[in-house]
Coordinates of C-alpha atoms and ligand atoms in Angstrom, one line a residue:
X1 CA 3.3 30.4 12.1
X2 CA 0.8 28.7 14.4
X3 CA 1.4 25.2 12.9
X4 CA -0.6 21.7 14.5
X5 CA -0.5 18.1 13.5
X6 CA -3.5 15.9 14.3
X7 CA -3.2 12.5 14.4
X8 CA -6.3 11.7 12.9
X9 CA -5.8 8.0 12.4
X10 CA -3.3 5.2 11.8
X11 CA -1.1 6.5 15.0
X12 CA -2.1 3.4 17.3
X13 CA -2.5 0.3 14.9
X14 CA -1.3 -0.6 11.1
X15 CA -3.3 1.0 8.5
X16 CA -6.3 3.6 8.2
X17 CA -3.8 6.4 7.9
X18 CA -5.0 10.1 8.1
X19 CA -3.2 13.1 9.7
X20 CA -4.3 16.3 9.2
X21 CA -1.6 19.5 9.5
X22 CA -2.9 23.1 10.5
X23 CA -0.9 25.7 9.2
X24 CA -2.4 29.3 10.5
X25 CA -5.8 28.8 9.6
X26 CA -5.5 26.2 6.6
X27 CA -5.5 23.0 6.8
X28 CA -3.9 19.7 4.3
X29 CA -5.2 16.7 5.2
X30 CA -2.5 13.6 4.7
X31 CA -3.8 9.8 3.4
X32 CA -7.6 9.0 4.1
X33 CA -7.0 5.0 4.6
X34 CA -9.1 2.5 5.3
X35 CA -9.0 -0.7 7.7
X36 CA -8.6 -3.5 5.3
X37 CA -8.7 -6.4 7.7
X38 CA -12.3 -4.3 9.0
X39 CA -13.7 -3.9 6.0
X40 CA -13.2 -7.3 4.8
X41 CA -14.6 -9.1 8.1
X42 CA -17.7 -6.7 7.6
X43 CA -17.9 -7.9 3.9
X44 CA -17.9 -11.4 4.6
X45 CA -20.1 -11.5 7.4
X46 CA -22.6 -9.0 6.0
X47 CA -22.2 -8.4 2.7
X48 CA -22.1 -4.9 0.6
X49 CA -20.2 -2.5 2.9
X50 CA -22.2 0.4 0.7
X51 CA -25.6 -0.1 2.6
X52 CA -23.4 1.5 5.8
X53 CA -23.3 5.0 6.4
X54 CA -20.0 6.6 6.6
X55 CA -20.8 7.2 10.4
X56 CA -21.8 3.6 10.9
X57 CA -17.8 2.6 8.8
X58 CA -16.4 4.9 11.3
X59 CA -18.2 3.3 14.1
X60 CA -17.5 -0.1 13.2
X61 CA -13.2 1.3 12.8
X62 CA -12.9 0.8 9.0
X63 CA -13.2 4.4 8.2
X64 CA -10.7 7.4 10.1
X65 CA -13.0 9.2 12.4
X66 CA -12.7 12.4 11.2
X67 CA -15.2 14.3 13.4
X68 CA -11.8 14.7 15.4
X69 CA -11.6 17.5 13.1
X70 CA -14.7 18.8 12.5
X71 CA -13.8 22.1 13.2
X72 CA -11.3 22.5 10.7
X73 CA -13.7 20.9 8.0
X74 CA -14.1 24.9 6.5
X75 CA -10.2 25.5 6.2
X76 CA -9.2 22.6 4.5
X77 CA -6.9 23.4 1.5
X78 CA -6.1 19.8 -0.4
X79 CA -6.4 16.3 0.6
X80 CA -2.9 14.9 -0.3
X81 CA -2.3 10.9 -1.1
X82 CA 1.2 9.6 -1.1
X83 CA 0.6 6.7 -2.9
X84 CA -2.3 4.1 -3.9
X85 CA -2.1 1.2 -1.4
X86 CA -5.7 0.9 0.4
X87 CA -4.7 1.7 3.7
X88 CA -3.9 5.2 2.6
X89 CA -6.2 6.0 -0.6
X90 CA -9.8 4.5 0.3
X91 CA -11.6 6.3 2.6
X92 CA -11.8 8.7 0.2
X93 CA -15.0 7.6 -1.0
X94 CA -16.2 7.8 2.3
X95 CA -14.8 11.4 3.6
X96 CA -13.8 13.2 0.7
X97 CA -16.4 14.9 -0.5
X98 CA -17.5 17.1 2.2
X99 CA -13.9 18.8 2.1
X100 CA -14.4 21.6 -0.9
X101 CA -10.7 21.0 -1.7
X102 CA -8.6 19.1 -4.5
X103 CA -7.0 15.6 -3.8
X104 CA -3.3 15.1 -5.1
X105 CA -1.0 12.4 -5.8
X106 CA 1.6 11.4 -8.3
X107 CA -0.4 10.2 -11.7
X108 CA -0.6 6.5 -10.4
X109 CA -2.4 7.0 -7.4
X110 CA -4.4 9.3 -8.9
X111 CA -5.0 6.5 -11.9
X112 CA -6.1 3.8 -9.4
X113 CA -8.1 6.5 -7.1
X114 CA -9.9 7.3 -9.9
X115 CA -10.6 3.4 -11.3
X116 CA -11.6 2.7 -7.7
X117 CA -14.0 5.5 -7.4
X118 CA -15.4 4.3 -11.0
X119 CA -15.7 0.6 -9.7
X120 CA -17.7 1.5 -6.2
X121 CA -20.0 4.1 -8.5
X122 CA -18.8 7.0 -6.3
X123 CA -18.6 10.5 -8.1
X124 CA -16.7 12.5 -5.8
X125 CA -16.8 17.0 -6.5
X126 CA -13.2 17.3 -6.0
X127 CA -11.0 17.7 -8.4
X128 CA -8.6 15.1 -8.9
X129 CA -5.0 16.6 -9.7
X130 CA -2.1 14.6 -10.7
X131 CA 1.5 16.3 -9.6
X132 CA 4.9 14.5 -11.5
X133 CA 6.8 13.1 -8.2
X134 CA 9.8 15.5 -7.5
X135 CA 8.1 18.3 -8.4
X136 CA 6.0 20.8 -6.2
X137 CA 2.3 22.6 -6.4
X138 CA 1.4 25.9 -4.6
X139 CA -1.7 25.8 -2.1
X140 CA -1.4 29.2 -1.1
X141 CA 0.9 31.7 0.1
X142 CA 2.0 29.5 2.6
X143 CA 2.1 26.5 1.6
X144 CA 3.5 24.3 -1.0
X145 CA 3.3 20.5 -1.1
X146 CA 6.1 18.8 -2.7
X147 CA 5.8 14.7 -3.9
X148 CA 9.3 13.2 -3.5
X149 CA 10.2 10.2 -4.5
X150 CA 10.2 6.9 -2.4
X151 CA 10.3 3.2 -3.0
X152 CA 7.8 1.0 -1.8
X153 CA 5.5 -1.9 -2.5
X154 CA 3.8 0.0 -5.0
X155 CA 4.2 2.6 -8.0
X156 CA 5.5 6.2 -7.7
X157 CA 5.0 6.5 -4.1
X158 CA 5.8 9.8 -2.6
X159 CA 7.1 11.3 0.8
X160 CA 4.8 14.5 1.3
X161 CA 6.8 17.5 2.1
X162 CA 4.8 20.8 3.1
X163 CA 6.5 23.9 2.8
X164 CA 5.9 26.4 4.7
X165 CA 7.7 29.5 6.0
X166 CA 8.8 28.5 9.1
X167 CA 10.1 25.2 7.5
X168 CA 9.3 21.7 5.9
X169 CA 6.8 18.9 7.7
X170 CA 7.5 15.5 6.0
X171 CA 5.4 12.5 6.0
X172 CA 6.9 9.2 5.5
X173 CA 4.1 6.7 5.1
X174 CA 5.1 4.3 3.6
X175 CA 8.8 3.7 2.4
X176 CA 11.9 1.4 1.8
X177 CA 15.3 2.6 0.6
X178 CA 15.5 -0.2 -2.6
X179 CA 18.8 1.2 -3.9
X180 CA 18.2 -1.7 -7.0
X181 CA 14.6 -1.2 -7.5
X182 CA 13.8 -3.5 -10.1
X183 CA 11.4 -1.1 -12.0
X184 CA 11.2 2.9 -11.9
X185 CA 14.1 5.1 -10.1
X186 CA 15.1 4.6 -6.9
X187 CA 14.5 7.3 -3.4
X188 CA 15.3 10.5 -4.3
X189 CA 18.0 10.7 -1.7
X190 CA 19.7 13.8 -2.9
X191 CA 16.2 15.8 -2.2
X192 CA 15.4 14.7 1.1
X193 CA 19.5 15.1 1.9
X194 CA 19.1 18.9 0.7
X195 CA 16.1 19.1 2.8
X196 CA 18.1 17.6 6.0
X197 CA 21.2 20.0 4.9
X198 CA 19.2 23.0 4.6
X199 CA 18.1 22.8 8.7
X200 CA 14.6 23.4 7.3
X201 CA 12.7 20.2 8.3
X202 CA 10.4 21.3 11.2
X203 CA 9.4 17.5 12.0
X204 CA 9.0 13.9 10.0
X205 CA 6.1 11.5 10.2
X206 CA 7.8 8.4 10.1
X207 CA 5.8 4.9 9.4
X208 CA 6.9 2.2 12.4
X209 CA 5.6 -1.2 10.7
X210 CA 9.0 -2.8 10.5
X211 CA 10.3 -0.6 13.7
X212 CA 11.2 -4.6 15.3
X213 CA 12.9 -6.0 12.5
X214 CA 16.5 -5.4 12.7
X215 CA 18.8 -4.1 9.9
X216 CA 18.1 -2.9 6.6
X217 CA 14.6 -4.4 4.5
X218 CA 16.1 -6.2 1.5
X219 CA 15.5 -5.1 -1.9
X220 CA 12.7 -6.1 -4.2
X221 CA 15.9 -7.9 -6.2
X222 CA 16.2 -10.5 -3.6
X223 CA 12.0 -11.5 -3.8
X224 CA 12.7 -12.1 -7.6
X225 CA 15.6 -14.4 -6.6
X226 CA 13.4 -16.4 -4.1
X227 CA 10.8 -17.0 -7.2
X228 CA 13.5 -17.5 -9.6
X229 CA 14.4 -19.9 -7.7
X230 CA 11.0 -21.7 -7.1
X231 CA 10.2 -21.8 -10.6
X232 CA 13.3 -22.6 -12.4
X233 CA 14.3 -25.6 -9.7
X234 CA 11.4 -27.3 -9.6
X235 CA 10.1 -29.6 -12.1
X236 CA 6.4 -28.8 -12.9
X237 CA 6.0 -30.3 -16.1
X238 CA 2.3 -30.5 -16.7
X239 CA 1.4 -29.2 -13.7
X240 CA -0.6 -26.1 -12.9
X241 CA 1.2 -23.2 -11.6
X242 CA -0.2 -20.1 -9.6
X243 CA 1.3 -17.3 -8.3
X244 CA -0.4 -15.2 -6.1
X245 CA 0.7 -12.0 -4.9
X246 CA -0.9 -8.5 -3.5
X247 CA -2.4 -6.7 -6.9
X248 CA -1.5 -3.1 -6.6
X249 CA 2.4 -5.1 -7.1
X250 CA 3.5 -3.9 -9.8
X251 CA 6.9 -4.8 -9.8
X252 CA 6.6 -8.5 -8.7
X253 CA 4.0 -9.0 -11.1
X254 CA 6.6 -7.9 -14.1
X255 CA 9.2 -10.2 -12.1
X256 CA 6.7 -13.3 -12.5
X257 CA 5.4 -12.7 -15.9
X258 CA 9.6 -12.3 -17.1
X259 CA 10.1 -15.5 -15.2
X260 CA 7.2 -17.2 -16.4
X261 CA 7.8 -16.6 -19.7
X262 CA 11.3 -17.8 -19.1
X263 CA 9.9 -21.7 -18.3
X264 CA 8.0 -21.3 -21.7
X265 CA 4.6 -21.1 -19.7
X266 CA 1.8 -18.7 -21.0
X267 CA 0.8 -16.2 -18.8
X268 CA -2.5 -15.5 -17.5
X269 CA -4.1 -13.3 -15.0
X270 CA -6.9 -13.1 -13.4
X271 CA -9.3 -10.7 -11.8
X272 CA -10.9 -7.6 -11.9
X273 CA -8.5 -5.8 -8.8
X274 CA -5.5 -6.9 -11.1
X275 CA -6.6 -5.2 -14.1
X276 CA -7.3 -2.1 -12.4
X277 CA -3.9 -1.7 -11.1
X278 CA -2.1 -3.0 -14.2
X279 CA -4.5 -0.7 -16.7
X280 CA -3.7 2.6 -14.3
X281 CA 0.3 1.7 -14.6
X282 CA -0.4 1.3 -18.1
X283 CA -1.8 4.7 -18.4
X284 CA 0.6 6.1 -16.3
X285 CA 3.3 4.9 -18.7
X286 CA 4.7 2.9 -16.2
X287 CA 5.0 -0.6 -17.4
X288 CA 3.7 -2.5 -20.7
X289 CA 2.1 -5.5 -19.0
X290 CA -1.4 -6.6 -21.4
X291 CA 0.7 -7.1 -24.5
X292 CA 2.4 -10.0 -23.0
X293 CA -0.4 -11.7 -20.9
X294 CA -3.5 -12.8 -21.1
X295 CA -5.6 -10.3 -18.4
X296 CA -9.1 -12.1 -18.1
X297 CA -11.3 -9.6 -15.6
X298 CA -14.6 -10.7 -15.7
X299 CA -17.2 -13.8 -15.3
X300 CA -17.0 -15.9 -18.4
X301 CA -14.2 -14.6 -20.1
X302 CA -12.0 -15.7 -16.9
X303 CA -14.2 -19.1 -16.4
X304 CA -13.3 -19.9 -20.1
X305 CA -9.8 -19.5 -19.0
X306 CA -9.8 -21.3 -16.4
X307 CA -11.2 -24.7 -18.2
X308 CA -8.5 -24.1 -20.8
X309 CA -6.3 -23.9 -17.9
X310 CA -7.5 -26.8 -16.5
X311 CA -7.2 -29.2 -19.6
X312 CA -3.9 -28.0 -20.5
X313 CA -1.9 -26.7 -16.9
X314 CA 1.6 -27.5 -18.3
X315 CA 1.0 -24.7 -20.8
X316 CA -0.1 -21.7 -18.6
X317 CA 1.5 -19.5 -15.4
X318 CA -1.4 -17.8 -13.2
X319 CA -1.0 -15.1 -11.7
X320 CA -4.0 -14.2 -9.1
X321 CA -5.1 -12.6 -5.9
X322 CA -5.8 -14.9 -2.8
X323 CA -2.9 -14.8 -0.7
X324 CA -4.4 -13.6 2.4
X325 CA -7.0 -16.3 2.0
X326 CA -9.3 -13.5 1.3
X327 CA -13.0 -14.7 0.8
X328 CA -13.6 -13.6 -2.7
X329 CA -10.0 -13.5 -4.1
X330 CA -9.9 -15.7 -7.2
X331 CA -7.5 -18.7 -5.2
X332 CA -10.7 -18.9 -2.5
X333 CA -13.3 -18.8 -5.3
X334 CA -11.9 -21.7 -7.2
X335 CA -11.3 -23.7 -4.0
X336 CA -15.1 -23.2 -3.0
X337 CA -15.2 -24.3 -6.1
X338 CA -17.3 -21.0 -7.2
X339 CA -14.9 -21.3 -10.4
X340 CA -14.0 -24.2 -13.0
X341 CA -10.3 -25.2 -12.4
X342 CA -9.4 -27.7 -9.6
X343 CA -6.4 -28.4 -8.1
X344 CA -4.7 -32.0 -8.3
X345 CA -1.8 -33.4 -7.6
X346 CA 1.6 -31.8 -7.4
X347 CA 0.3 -28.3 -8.6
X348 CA 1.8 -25.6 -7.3
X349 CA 0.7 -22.1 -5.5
X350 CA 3.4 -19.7 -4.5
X351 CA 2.3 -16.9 -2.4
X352 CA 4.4 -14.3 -3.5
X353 CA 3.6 -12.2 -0.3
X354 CA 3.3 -12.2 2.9
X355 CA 0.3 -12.3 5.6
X356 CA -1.1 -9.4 7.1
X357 CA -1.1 -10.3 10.7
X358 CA -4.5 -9.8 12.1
X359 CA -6.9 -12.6 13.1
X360 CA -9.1 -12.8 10.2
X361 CA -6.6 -12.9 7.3
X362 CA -4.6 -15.6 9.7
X363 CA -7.4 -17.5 9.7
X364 CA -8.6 -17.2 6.2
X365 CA -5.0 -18.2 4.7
X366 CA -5.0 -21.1 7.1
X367 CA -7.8 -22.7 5.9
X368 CA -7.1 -22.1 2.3
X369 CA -3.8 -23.5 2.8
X370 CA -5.4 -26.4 4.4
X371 CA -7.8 -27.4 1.0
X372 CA -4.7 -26.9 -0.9
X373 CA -2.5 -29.1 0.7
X374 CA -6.0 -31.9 1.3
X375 CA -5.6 -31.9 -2.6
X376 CA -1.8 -32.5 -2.7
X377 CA -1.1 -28.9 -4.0
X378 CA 2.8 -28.1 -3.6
X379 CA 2.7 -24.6 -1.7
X380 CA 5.2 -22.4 -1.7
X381 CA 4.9 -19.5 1.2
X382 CA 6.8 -16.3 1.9
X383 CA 8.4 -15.9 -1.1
X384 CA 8.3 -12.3 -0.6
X385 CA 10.4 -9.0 0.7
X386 CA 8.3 -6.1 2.5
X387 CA 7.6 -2.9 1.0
X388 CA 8.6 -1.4 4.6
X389 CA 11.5 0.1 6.2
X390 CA 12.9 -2.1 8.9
X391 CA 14.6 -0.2 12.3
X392 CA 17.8 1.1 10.5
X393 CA 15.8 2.0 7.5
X394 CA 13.7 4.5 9.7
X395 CA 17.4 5.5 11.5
X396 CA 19.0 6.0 7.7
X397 CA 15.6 8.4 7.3
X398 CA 15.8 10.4 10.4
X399 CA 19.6 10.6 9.8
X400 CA 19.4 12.0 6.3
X401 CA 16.3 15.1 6.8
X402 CA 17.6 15.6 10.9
X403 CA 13.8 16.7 11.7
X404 CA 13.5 19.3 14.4
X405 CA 10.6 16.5 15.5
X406 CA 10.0 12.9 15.3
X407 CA 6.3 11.2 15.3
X408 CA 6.4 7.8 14.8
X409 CA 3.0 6.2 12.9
X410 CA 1.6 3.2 11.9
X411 CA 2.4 0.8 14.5
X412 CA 1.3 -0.6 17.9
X413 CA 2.3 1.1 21.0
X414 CA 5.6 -1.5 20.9
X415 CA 6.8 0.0 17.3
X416 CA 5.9 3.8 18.4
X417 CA 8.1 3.0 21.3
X418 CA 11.1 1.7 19.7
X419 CA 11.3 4.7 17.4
X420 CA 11.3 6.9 20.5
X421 CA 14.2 4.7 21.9
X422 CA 16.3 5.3 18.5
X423 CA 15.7 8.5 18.7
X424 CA 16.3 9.1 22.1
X425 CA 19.8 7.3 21.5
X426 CA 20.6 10.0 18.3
X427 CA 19.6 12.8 21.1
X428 CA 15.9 13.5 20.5
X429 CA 14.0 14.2 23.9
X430 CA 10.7 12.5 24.3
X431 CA 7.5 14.8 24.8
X432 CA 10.1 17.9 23.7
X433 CA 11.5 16.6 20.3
X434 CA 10.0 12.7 20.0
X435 CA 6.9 12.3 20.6
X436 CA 3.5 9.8 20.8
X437 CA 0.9 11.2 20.0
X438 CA -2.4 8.6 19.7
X439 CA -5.3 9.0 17.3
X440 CA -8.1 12.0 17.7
X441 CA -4.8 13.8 19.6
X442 CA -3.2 17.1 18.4
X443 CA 1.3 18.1 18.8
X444 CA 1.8 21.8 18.2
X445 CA 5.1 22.2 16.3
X446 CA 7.6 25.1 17.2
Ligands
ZN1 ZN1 1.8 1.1 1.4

């Protein structure tokens, strides 16, 4: 088989993933991310991205540049997501619909594509199809694309194998090995060992975010010590508490709503991108969250709140977006005071997550952090494990499906390069069995 990887996006920075794989003449395009950090600069400085054509999203970097495959455009089978975060799912607004092809991915990501596609007004011709993670759907006579299972920072996240007959491409993007994941099953590590056993596995896509970080990522068991801790240690009697983490969380979510409940506190959350990801788990029979919280979405309902909030804060636990300091998230509304709860003395915020590192959320954390602590709010940072593999994480990976080829993703050149030095140590030759390959570039696979 005449098989090709292009590296369409997401090969030379964090984020706005897309590879697209060319099996004979058919083609299954991989994630269709966006830029986060991009998109949310643009949205602050000049409002509605939607006025911008997809060419001018691609210009400005938020959106993958998939000209670099325009010649493939016809032979494109099925656009496949492996799970819901932005930076893989939200291009597809953007680039999907001139593929005439289906887009898969385990129920959840399929939930939240579709509640984000209903939010931004898009109606999209491809079909949407939902595939049960560790199981398989045929493409054609040559390929099969399999969803196995993976933890992450998300719900039912999937490595992406593609079968074909010369053998198995898998994409890792994203992943941790959680072997206590606090809610749902952990990696299906028997599957992807069968896959390394069987000598099948033509090459692996491996993410590189963590690459630096020595060791193992902890589990998702040790962030729900660090909050335990917080909130059962301190005394925050009559005091307002907020917790704000990243909202396609699931898991920490459930974690601060059990331990919120624990301190006798109500539980309240807020926002519109919160609902939508705890209304898709709910349909995707993942976790029972509404019945044990109040979920206030929208304008009055969640100003009502927050005045009941505000004249009785020993009652109620918050949970919210805002910790990247993100203009817009509920935390940065009510400190531009765009909302009707302020902050007083000796309430708390605990940022249940951590900050993405590029200039703009840096900046925009900073100077929420600054109004909280000018009005004596007790912040609590960091309290938070990453949904990413560290370096022996990626080792345990390459280790357990012994790819015929390495490409090393999402990451800066540093990362890419540090995965190319593991692997050289374990025997891999780079540019013959480890490779770089940069965005809008192509690696033939023998
Ligand atoms: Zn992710």
């Amino acid at each position: 088989m005449d098989i090709e990887i292009c590296a369409v996006s997401g090969y030379e920075e964090v984020g706005k993933n897309m590879t697209a794989v060319r099996i004979n003449d058919e083609v299954i395009i991989l994630d269709m991310g966006i830029d986060v950090s991009i998109l949310a600069q643009q949205e602050s400085e000049e409002g509605n991205i939607r006025v911008l054509s997809t060419q001018q999203l691609i210009d400005l970097g938020a959106v993958p540049d998939d000209n670099k495959i325009s010649e493939w455009k016809s032979k494109v089978k099925a656009i496949v997501l492996g799970h819901c975060h932005l930076d893989h799912i939200s291009s597809v607004q953007f680039l999907a619909a001139k593929y005439k092809c289906q887009i898969i991915g385990s129920p959840y990501t399929i939930e939240v594509l579709r509640e984000s596609l209903h939010d931004e007004k898009v109606m999209l011709p491809n079909k949407l199809t939902k595939v049960e993670l560790d199981s398989k759907i045929k493409i054609s006579n040559n390929i099969t694309v399999e969803l196995i299972r993976v933890t992450h920072s998300t719900m039912q996240c999937a490595i992406i194998a593609l079968h074909t007959p010369d053998g198995v491409l898998l994409y890792g993007n994203d992943f941790k090995f959680d072997n206590n994941p606090i809610l749902g099953p952990k990696t299906n590590y028997q599957r992807l060992k069968e896959l390394g056993d069987s000598g099948k596995v033509l090459s692996l896509i491996t993410e590189s975010m963590y690459a630096h970080r020595p060791g193992h990522t902890p589990d998702e068991a040790v962030a729900k010590e660090m909050l335990s801790k917080v909130l059962l240690e301190n005394n925050f009697e009559d005091k307002a508490i907020f917790v704000t983490m990243f909202s396609s969380h699931i898991t920490r979510i459930t974690t601060a709503i059990e331990l919120g409940r624990k301190i006798k506190r109500k539980i309240v959350i807020l926002g519109r991108s919160m609902g939508k990801y705890i209304e898709s788990a709910e349909r995707a029979h993942i976790a029972h969250i509404t019945e044990k919280v109040q979920l206030c979405k929208f304008g009055n309902e969640r100003k009502n709140m927050l005045r009941e909030i505000e004249a009785n804060r020993g009652k109620y636990l918050v949970i919210c977006t805002g910790g990247q300091g993100e203009p817009g998230s509920i935390l940065d509304k009510i400190v531009n005071k765009a909302l009707p709860f302020n902050f007083k003395d000796h309430d708390a915020v605990i940022f249940s997550c951590s900050t993405i590192p590029q200039p703009i959320n840096m900046a925009n954390r900073e100077r929420l952090e600054k109004i909280l602590l000018a009005n004596k709010v007790q912040i609590f940072t960091n309290i938070h494990v990453s949904g990413h593999g560290s370096h022996d994480d990626i080792k345990e990976f390459i280790t357990m499906v012994k790819p015929k080829h390495v490409i090393p993703s999402q990451g800066e050149r540093f990362k890419l390069d540090i995965v190319v030095k593991m692997c050289e140590d374990m025997g891999y030759k780079f540019n013959k069995t480890v490779h770089i390959i940069k965005n809008g570039e192509r690696l033939k696979i023998d």
